[in-house]
Coordinates of C-alpha atoms and ligand atoms in Angstrom, one line a residue:
M1 CA -29.2 -2.0 -10.3
S2 CA -26.9 0.6 -9.0
S3 CA -26.3 3.7 -11.1
F4 CA -22.7 4.2 -10.1
R5 CA -20.7 4.0 -13.3
V6 CA -17.1 2.9 -13.4
V7 CA -15.4 3.3 -16.8
V8 CA -12.3 1.4 -17.8
A9 CA -10.4 3.6 -20.3
G10 CA -7.0 3.5 -21.9
R11 CA -5.1 2.7 -25.1
P12 CA -5.5 -0.6 -26.8
N13 CA -3.5 -3.5 -25.4
V14 CA -2.9 -2.1 -22.0
G15 CA -5.0 -4.9 -20.5
K16 CA -8.4 -3.3 -20.1
S17 CA -10.2 -6.5 -20.8
A18 CA -8.1 -8.5 -18.4
L19 CA -8.8 -5.9 -15.7
F20 CA -12.5 -5.8 -16.6
N21 CA -12.7 -9.6 -16.2
R22 CA -10.8 -9.4 -12.9
L23 CA -13.2 -6.8 -11.6
L24 CA -16.0 -9.0 -12.6
R25 CA -14.1 -11.8 -10.8
R26 CA -14.2 -14.0 -13.9
R27 CA -11.2 -15.9 -15.0
R28 CA -11.6 -16.2 -18.7
S29 CA -11.8 -13.3 -21.1
L30 CA -15.2 -12.2 -22.1
V31 CA -13.8 -10.0 -24.8
H32 CA -10.6 -9.7 -26.6
D33 CA -8.6 -6.6 -26.5
L34 CA -7.1 -6.6 -29.9
P35 CA -5.7 -3.3 -31.1
G36 CA -8.0 -1.7 -33.5
M37 CA -10.8 -4.0 -32.8
T38 CA -14.0 -2.2 -33.3
R39 CA -16.4 -2.9 -30.7
D40 CA -18.9 -1.0 -28.7
V41 CA -18.8 0.0 -25.1
L42 CA -19.4 -3.1 -23.0
E43 CA -21.5 -2.6 -19.9
V44 CA -22.1 -5.1 -17.2
E45 CA -23.2 -5.2 -13.6
A46 CA -20.3 -5.9 -11.3
K47 CA -20.5 -6.7 -7.6
L48 CA -18.3 -5.7 -4.7
P49 CA -17.3 -8.3 -2.2
D50 CA -19.8 -6.7 0.2
G51 CA -22.6 -7.3 -2.2
R52 CA -23.1 -3.7 -3.5
S53 CA -23.2 -3.5 -7.2
Y54 CA -22.1 -0.9 -9.8
R55 CA -22.0 -0.6 -13.6
L56 CA -18.7 -1.5 -15.1
L57 CA -18.0 -0.2 -18.6
D58 CA -15.2 -1.2 -20.9
T59 CA -14.7 1.4 -23.6
G60 CA -12.8 -0.8 -25.9
G61 CA -9.7 0.6 -27.4
F62 CA -9.9 4.2 -26.4
D63 CA -7.1 5.7 -28.5
P64 CA -7.7 9.4 -29.2
E65 CA -4.7 9.6 -31.4
G66 CA -4.5 6.4 -33.3
K67 CA -7.0 7.7 -35.7
E68 CA -6.9 4.9 -38.2
K69 CA -6.9 2.2 -35.6
I70 CA -10.2 3.2 -33.9
P71 CA -13.0 4.5 -36.0
A72 CA -14.3 7.9 -35.0
A73 CA -17.7 6.6 -33.9
V74 CA -16.1 4.2 -31.4
R75 CA -13.9 6.9 -30.1
E76 CA -16.8 9.2 -29.7
K77 CA -18.7 6.6 -27.7
A78 CA -15.7 6.1 -25.5
V79 CA -15.5 9.9 -24.8
Q80 CA -19.3 9.8 -24.1
S81 CA -19.0 7.1 -21.6
I82 CA -16.1 8.9 -19.8
R83 CA -18.3 12.0 -19.6
H84 CA -21.1 10.0 -18.0
A85 CA -18.8 8.1 -15.6
D86 CA -18.7 8.5 -11.8
L87 CA -15.2 7.1 -11.8
V88 CA -12.7 6.5 -14.6
L89 CA -10.1 3.8 -14.3
L90 CA -7.3 5.0 -16.5
V91 CA -5.4 1.9 -17.4
V92 CA -1.8 2.2 -18.6
D93 CA 0.8 -0.4 -19.4
A94 CA 3.4 0.0 -16.7
S95 CA 5.9 -2.2 -18.7
A96 CA 5.7 0.2 -21.6
G97 CA 5.9 3.4 -19.6
V98 CA 3.7 6.4 -20.2
L99 CA 2.9 7.0 -23.9
P100 CA 1.2 9.8 -25.7
G101 CA -2.0 7.8 -26.0
D102 CA -2.1 7.6 -22.2
R103 CA -1.7 11.3 -21.9
A104 CA -4.5 11.9 -24.4
T105 CA -6.8 9.6 -22.4
A106 CA -5.8 11.5 -19.3
R107 CA -6.7 14.7 -21.0
A108 CA -10.1 13.4 -22.0
A109 CA -10.8 12.3 -18.5
R110 CA -9.6 15.6 -17.1
E111 CA -11.7 17.6 -19.6
A112 CA -14.7 15.5 -18.6
G113 CA -14.1 16.6 -15.0
V114 CA -14.6 13.0 -13.8
E115 CA -12.8 11.6 -10.8
T116 CA -10.0 9.4 -12.2
V117 CA -7.6 6.9 -10.7
V118 CA -4.7 5.6 -12.7
V119 CA -4.2 1.8 -12.9
A120 CA -0.7 0.8 -13.8
N121 CA -1.1 -2.7 -15.2
K122 CA 1.4 -5.4 -15.9
I123 CA 3.6 -4.6 -12.9
D124 CA 4.7 -8.2 -13.0
R125 CA 6.8 -7.4 -16.0
R126 CA 10.3 -6.4 -15.8
E127 CA 9.9 -2.7 -16.1
G128 CA 6.6 -2.7 -14.4
S129 CA 7.6 -1.0 -11.2
E130 CA 9.4 1.8 -13.1
G131 CA 6.3 2.3 -15.1
E132 CA 4.1 2.4 -12.0
V133 CA 6.2 5.3 -10.7
E134 CA 6.1 7.0 -14.0
A135 CA 2.3 6.8 -14.1
W136 CA 2.1 9.4 -11.3
E137 CA 3.2 11.9 -13.9
L138 CA -0.3 11.7 -15.4
G139 CA -1.2 14.0 -12.5
F140 CA -4.0 12.1 -10.8
P141 CA -3.9 11.7 -7.0
E142 CA -3.9 7.9 -7.0
V143 CA -2.0 5.2 -8.9
Y144 CA -2.7 1.5 -8.3
G145 CA -0.1 -0.9 -9.5
V146 CA -1.7 -4.1 -10.6
S147 CA -1.2 -7.2 -12.6
A148 CA -4.6 -8.0 -14.0
E149 CA -3.3 -11.2 -15.4
H150 CA -2.0 -12.4 -12.0
G151 CA -4.7 -10.8 -9.9
I152 CA -2.1 -8.7 -8.0
G153 CA -3.3 -5.4 -6.6
V154 CA -6.8 -5.9 -7.8
D155 CA -8.3 -6.0 -4.3
E156 CA -6.9 -2.6 -3.5
L157 CA -8.4 -1.2 -6.7
I158 CA -11.8 -2.8 -5.7
D159 CA -11.4 -1.1 -2.3
A160 CA -10.8 2.2 -4.1
I161 CA -14.0 1.8 -6.1
A162 CA -15.9 0.8 -3.0
A163 CA -14.7 3.8 -1.1
R164 CA -16.2 6.1 -3.8
M165 CA -19.5 4.5 -3.9
P166 CA -22.5 5.8 -1.9
R167 CA -23.9 3.4 0.6
S168 CA -27.5 2.8 0.1
P169 CA -29.5 2.9 3.3
V170 CA -31.0 -0.5 2.7
E171 CA -27.7 -2.1 2.4
E172 CA -26.4 -0.3 5.4
S173 CA -29.0 -1.9 7.7
A174 CA -28.9 -5.2 5.9
E175 CA -25.2 -5.7 6.2
P176 CA -24.0 -4.1 9.4
A177 CA -20.9 -6.3 9.3
D178 CA -19.6 -4.4 6.4
E179 CA -19.9 -1.1 8.1
Q180 CA -16.2 -0.7 8.4
T181 CA -15.8 -0.4 4.6
G182 CA -18.3 2.4 4.5
R183 CA -16.6 4.2 7.4
P184 CA -12.9 4.0 7.1
S185 CA -12.4 6.5 9.9
E186 CA -13.9 4.2 12.5
I187 CA -11.5 1.9 14.4
A188 CA -13.1 -1.1 16.0
L189 CA -11.4 -2.2 19.2
A190 CA -11.7 -5.5 21.0
V191 CA -10.8 -5.3 24.7
V192 CA -9.8 -8.9 25.6
G193 CA -8.1 -10.7 28.4
R194 CA -8.7 -13.1 31.3
P195 CA -11.3 -12.4 34.0
N196 CA -10.3 -9.8 36.6
V197 CA -7.4 -8.3 34.8
G198 CA -9.4 -5.0 34.6
K199 CA -11.0 -5.0 31.2
S200 CA -14.2 -3.3 32.3
S201 CA -12.3 -0.9 34.5
L202 CA -10.2 0.0 31.5
V203 CA -13.3 0.5 29.3
N204 CA -14.8 2.7 32.1
A205 CA -11.6 4.6 32.3
L206 CA -11.5 5.2 28.5
V207 CA -15.1 6.1 28.3
G208 CA -14.8 8.4 31.4
E209 CA -11.9 10.2 29.9
E210 CA -12.2 13.9 29.4
R211 CA -13.1 15.1 25.9
A212 CA -14.3 11.7 25.0
I213 CA -17.6 11.8 23.2
V214 CA -19.5 8.6 23.9
S215 CA -22.5 7.0 22.4
E216 CA -23.8 3.5 22.2
A217 CA -24.5 1.6 19.0
P218 CA -26.0 -1.8 18.3
G219 CA -23.2 -4.3 17.9
T220 CA -22.6 -6.6 15.0
T221 CA -23.6 -9.7 16.9
R222 CA -27.1 -10.2 18.3
D223 CA -27.8 -8.4 21.6
S224 CA -24.4 -6.9 21.7
V225 CA -23.8 -3.3 22.3
D226 CA -20.8 -1.3 21.2
V227 CA -19.6 2.0 22.6
L228 CA -18.6 4.7 20.2
L229 CA -15.9 7.0 21.5
K230 CA -14.6 10.1 19.7
R231 CA -11.1 11.1 20.5
G232 CA -8.4 13.0 18.7
G233 CA -10.5 13.3 15.6
K234 CA -11.0 9.5 15.5
T235 CA -14.0 7.4 16.3
F236 CA -13.3 4.2 18.2
R237 CA -15.8 1.5 18.4
L238 CA -15.4 -0.6 21.5
V239 CA -16.8 -3.9 20.5
D240 CA -19.3 -5.7 22.8
T241 CA -18.8 -3.4 25.8
A242 CA -21.9 -4.9 27.5
G243 CA -20.2 -8.3 27.2
I244 CA -17.1 -7.0 28.9
R245 CA -19.1 -5.6 31.8
R246 CA -21.4 -8.6 32.0
K247 CA -18.8 -10.5 33.8
A248 CA -20.6 -12.7 36.2
K249 CA -21.1 -15.4 33.6
T250 CA -17.5 -15.6 32.5
E251 CA -16.2 -15.3 36.0
R252 CA -18.0 -18.4 37.1
G253 CA -17.5 -20.2 33.9
P254 CA -14.3 -21.9 32.9
E255 CA -11.4 -19.9 31.6
V256 CA -12.0 -21.2 28.1
L257 CA -15.2 -19.2 27.9
S258 CA -13.3 -16.0 28.1
V259 CA -11.2 -17.3 25.2
V260 CA -14.3 -18.0 23.1
Q261 CA -15.5 -14.5 23.9
A262 CA -12.2 -12.9 23.1
R263 CA -12.2 -14.7 19.7
K264 CA -15.7 -13.4 18.9
R265 CA -14.6 -9.9 19.8
I266 CA -11.4 -10.1 17.8
E267 CA -13.3 -11.2 14.7
E268 CA -15.1 -7.9 14.7
C269 CA -12.2 -5.7 15.4
D270 CA -9.4 -3.9 13.6
V271 CA -7.2 -3.8 16.7
A272 CA -7.2 -6.0 19.8
L273 CA -6.3 -4.5 23.2
L274 CA -5.0 -7.5 25.1
V275 CA -5.2 -6.6 28.8
F276 CA -3.2 -8.5 31.4
D277 CA -2.3 -8.1 35.0
A278 CA 1.1 -6.4 35.1
A279 CA 1.9 -8.1 38.4
E280 CA 1.5 -11.6 36.8
G281 CA 2.6 -10.8 33.3
P282 CA 1.0 -12.5 30.3
T283 CA 0.0 -16.1 30.7
A284 CA -0.2 -18.9 28.2
Q285 CA -3.9 -18.1 27.7
D286 CA -3.0 -14.5 26.9
A287 CA -0.5 -15.8 24.3
A288 CA -3.2 -17.9 22.8
V289 CA -5.5 -14.9 22.4
A290 CA -2.6 -12.8 21.0
S291 CA -1.9 -15.5 18.5
Y292 CA -5.5 -15.5 17.5
A293 CA -5.3 -11.8 16.8
H294 CA -2.0 -12.4 14.9
E295 CA -3.4 -15.2 12.8
S296 CA -6.5 -13.2 12.0
G297 CA -4.4 -10.3 10.8
K298 CA -5.6 -7.9 13.4
G299 CA -3.7 -5.1 15.0
L300 CA -2.5 -5.7 18.6
V301 CA -1.8 -3.6 21.6
L302 CA -0.6 -5.2 24.8
V303 CA -1.9 -3.5 27.9
A304 CA -0.2 -4.1 31.2
N305 CA -2.8 -3.0 33.7
K306 CA -2.7 -2.5 37.5
W307 CA 0.5 -0.7 37.1
D308 CA -0.2 1.0 40.4
I309 CA 0.2 -2.2 42.3
A310 CA 2.8 -3.8 40.0
S311 CA 5.4 -1.2 40.1
P312 CA 6.3 -1.3 43.8
A313 CA 6.4 -5.1 43.5
F314 CA 8.8 -5.1 40.6
A315 CA 12.0 -3.2 41.3
E316 CA 12.7 -2.9 37.6
A317 CA 9.2 -3.6 36.7
S318 CA 9.3 -1.8 33.4
G319 CA 12.1 -3.8 31.9
E320 CA 10.9 -7.1 33.5
I321 CA 7.5 -6.8 32.1
E322 CA 8.8 -6.0 28.7
A323 CA 11.1 -9.0 28.8
A324 CA 8.3 -11.3 30.0
V325 CA 5.9 -10.1 27.3
R326 CA 8.5 -10.6 24.5
E327 CA 9.4 -14.0 25.8
R328 CA 5.8 -15.3 26.2
I329 CA 4.4 -13.6 23.1
P330 CA 7.4 -13.8 20.8
F331 CA 5.5 -13.8 17.5
A332 CA 4.0 -10.4 18.1
G333 CA 7.2 -8.3 18.6
Y334 CA 5.5 -5.6 16.6
A335 CA 2.9 -5.0 19.3
E336 CA 3.3 -1.9 21.5
L337 CA 3.3 -2.5 25.2
V338 CA 1.5 0.2 27.2
R339 CA 1.5 0.3 31.0
V340 CA -1.6 1.6 32.5
S341 CA -3.6 1.8 35.7
A342 CA -7.3 1.7 35.1
R343 CA -7.7 2.5 38.8
T344 CA -5.6 5.7 39.0
G345 CA -5.9 6.6 35.3
R346 CA -2.2 6.6 34.9
G347 CA -1.0 5.8 31.4
I348 CA -4.6 5.4 30.1
G349 CA -4.1 8.3 27.7
R350 CA -1.6 6.2 25.8
A351 CA -3.9 3.3 25.0
L352 CA -6.1 4.8 22.3
P353 CA -3.2 6.5 20.4
A354 CA -1.4 3.2 20.4
A355 CA -4.5 1.5 19.0
A356 CA -4.9 4.2 16.4
R357 CA -1.3 3.8 15.3
A358 CA -1.8 0.0 14.9
A359 CA -5.0 0.6 12.9
E360 CA -3.2 3.1 10.6
N361 CA -0.1 1.0 10.1
R362 CA -2.3 -2.0 9.4
R363 CA -3.6 -0.1 6.4
R364 CA -0.2 1.1 5.3
R365 CA 0.9 0.7 1.7
I366 CA 4.3 0.7 0.2
S367 CA 4.4 1.5 -3.5
T368 CA 5.8 -1.2 -5.8
G369 CA 8.6 1.1 -6.8
E370 CA 9.7 1.7 -3.2
L371 CA 9.3 -2.0 -2.4
N372 CA 11.6 -3.1 -5.1
R373 CA 14.1 -0.4 -4.2
V374 CA 14.3 -1.7 -0.6
L375 CA 13.9 -5.4 -1.3
G376 CA 14.8 -6.1 -4.9
R377 CA 18.6 -6.0 -4.5
R378 CA 18.6 -7.9 -1.2
L379 CA 16.5 -10.7 -2.7
R380 CA 18.8 -10.9 -5.7
D381 CA 21.9 -10.9 -3.6
A382 CA 20.5 -13.5 -1.2
P383 CA 17.8 -15.5 -3.1
P384 CA 15.0 -16.5 -0.7
R385 CA 15.2 -20.1 0.7
T386 CA 12.1 -22.3 0.6
A387 CA 10.8 -24.5 3.4
R388 CA 12.5 -27.4 1.6
G389 CA 15.8 -25.6 1.4
S390 CA 16.0 -24.8 -2.3
R391 CA 16.4 -21.2 -3.6
L392 CA 13.9 -19.2 -5.4
R393 CA 14.5 -16.5 -8.0
A394 CA 12.4 -13.5 -7.0
Y395 CA 11.4 -11.3 -10.0
Y396 CA 9.7 -8.6 -8.1
V397 CA 7.6 -7.9 -5.1
A398 CA 4.3 -6.1 -4.7
Q399 CA 2.0 -5.3 -1.9
T400 CA -1.1 -7.2 -2.7
G401 CA -3.2 -6.2 0.3
V402 CA -3.7 -4.2 3.5
A403 CA -5.3 -5.0 6.8
P404 CA -3.0 -6.7 7.3
P405 CA -0.3 -5.6 4.9
T406 CA 0.3 -8.5 2.5
F407 CA 3.3 -8.8 0.2
T408 CA 3.7 -11.1 -2.7
L409 CA 7.0 -12.2 -4.1
V410 CA 6.6 -13.3 -7.7
C411 CA 9.2 -16.0 -8.2
N412 CA 10.2 -18.7 -10.7
R413 CA 8.3 -21.3 -8.6
E414 CA 5.4 -21.2 -6.2
E415 CA 6.7 -22.7 -2.9
P416 CA 6.4 -21.6 0.7
L417 CA 9.3 -19.7 2.2
H418 CA 11.4 -21.1 5.0
F419 CA 10.2 -19.4 8.1
S420 CA 13.6 -17.7 8.8
E421 CA 13.3 -16.2 5.3
S422 CA 9.9 -14.8 6.0
R423 CA 11.3 -13.3 9.1
R424 CA 14.2 -11.8 7.2
I425 CA 11.9 -10.2 4.6
E426 CA 9.5 -9.1 7.3
N427 CA 12.4 -7.3 9.1
I428 CA 13.4 -5.5 5.9
L429 CA 9.8 -4.4 5.4
R430 CA 9.5 -3.2 8.9
E431 CA 12.7 -1.2 8.5
A432 CA 11.3 0.4 5.3
A433 CA 8.0 1.5 6.8
D434 CA 6.2 1.7 10.1
F435 CA 4.1 -1.4 10.6
T436 CA 4.1 -1.1 14.4
G437 CA 1.1 -2.8 15.9
S438 CA 0.2 -4.8 12.8
P439 CA 1.2 -8.3 11.6
I440 CA 2.5 -8.6 8.0
R441 CA 1.9 -11.4 5.6
I442 CA 4.3 -12.6 2.9
S443 CA 3.5 -15.0 0.2
V444 CA 5.1 -16.5 -2.9
R445 CA 3.4 -16.6 -6.3
G446 CA 4.9 -18.4 -9.3
R447 CA 5.2 -16.6 -12.5
S448 CA 2.9 -18.1 -15.1
R449 CA 4.4 -20.3 -17.8
E450 CA 3.1 -18.0 -20.4
R451 CA 4.7 -15.0 -18.8
A452 CA 8.0 -16.7 -18.4
S453 CA 8.1 -17.6 -22.0
S454 CA 7.1 -14.2 -23.2
K455 CA 10.0 -12.7 -21.2
S456 CA 12.1 -12.1 -24.2
K457 CA 9.4 -10.0 -25.7
V458 CA 9.6 -7.5 -22.9
R459 CA 11.2 -4.4 -24.2
S460 CA 14.6 -3.4 -22.9
P461 CA 15.1 0.0 -21.1
K462 CA 16.8 1.2 -24.2
A463 CA 13.8 0.6 -26.4
R464 CA 11.7 2.5 -23.9
G465 CA 14.0 5.4 -23.9
S466 CA 13.3 6.0 -27.6
R467 CA 9.6 6.7 -27.2
Ligands
GDP501 P1 -12.4 -7.7 34.1 O1 -13.0 -9.0 34.6 O2 -11.2 -7.9 33.3 O3 -13.4 -6.8 33.5 O4 -11.9 -6.9 35.4 P2 -12.5 -5.7 36.2 O5 -12.4 -4.4 35.5 O6 -13.8 -6.1 36.7 O7 -11.4 -5.6 37.4 C1 -11.2 -6.7 38.3 C2 -10.7 -6.1 39.6 O8 -9.4 -5.5 39.4 C3 -11.6 -5.1 40.2 O9 -11.6 -5.3 41.6 C4 -10.9 -3.8 39.9 O10 -11.2 -2.7 40.8 C5 -9.5 -4.1 39.9 N1 -8.7 -3.3 39.0 C6 -8.9 -3.0 37.7 N2 -7.9 -2.2 37.2 C7 -7.1 -2.0 38.2 C8 -5.9 -1.2 38.4 O11 -5.4 -0.6 37.4 N3 -5.2 -1.2 39.6 C9 -5.7 -1.9 40.6 N4 -5.0 -1.9 41.7 N5 -6.9 -2.6 40.5 C10 -7.5 -2.7 39.4

């Protein structure tokens, strides 16, 4: 069992147990988080999605100030477990705002000198997003807005735990597919496209670039070889470069074979570079490959190659190619188009930076506060329409994932949005932040019955002001 200890700490009733169970990926409560309940520190083994495990400790009601609520012995144990933690998850109730008990817990974590991230829970409640913003005031570098009850934001928190855990060498070799999580700085690129568009020439041009530091690494699929390329402080992994160069097979085979290959490469990548011949423009097959990248939530850069022979042929080639691309690949308007010549090297220098932007934007996060500022009003003024034509009431919106950025609207009902509505919301999100190169996902979640009926119990802003 791993010795990495993650301690869940916070006042009673902030939702530590619910979070604890979410992290364990269990639905029902193991324990009840009643205020003043005297219980010992609970310790279990929790697993990350990639199979690594850590120790998860729930300190019970850690309430340094509510002296009569929590017996001294329990409090002392909580402090002890914080001291021995590798990471503290300081849970606060975002709907209640930051209270003295939260500050006291923060102080205890700070005094222990243990790395701490703040978890602002209950962001599904009416004042949740305000409380999430307020939670920054506790002075820790990261705040994760979550709804433990609804499972919102929990994946990002798990990512944050994973990013802090050491990788054991055994796991590293046993699970090469998870390498990305262990090395966030590496960007996996899939160079895809039909035969003869210049994929291998492009790879050679990229690899041959000045200042590029190149090495080979075993690929994630059997017998495949990846090329690692260092540029501009970033490491790019060109997936299955041998496969790109080993063209004889695909050349003779049917075109579908190159689609199959492209799909395999795309599965392993963060960003797909779809190469096409600028003189021909993208074909239906290119659109199919682009849509695969889109559906898989991967970044996308469109590379118009052979620009050296295309430009004299097209008088206004630049505009024409842009128009052709947008017409034939309409669903990926977010993808940058770069014009290159693998032969002369012209424009090549723009390909990797575009890929790096796509990779970065694909991991971009908008805080719940910011999201509700840009979207909240517009969703209230024009309630989103469902696929069936009825209107939804959106209570709030949260970013529930990255890679690709995923947004969840918590509404009165759970029903898919009308596509034009998804488009409208996507446009607003793209105005609010730079998601160039990356697809965006938008989903609807219904507010639970229980939550809807407890609405009246949510404190009004006035009540909060009196704390
Ligand atoms: P792949 O099958 O996609 O890997 O394509 P290759 O890289 O093997 O290129 C196919 C052919 O196109 C070769 O004859 C290349 O020399 C040529 N080619 C590749 N890139 C360019 C380019 O930018 N300009 C021109 N004029 N020819 C190119």
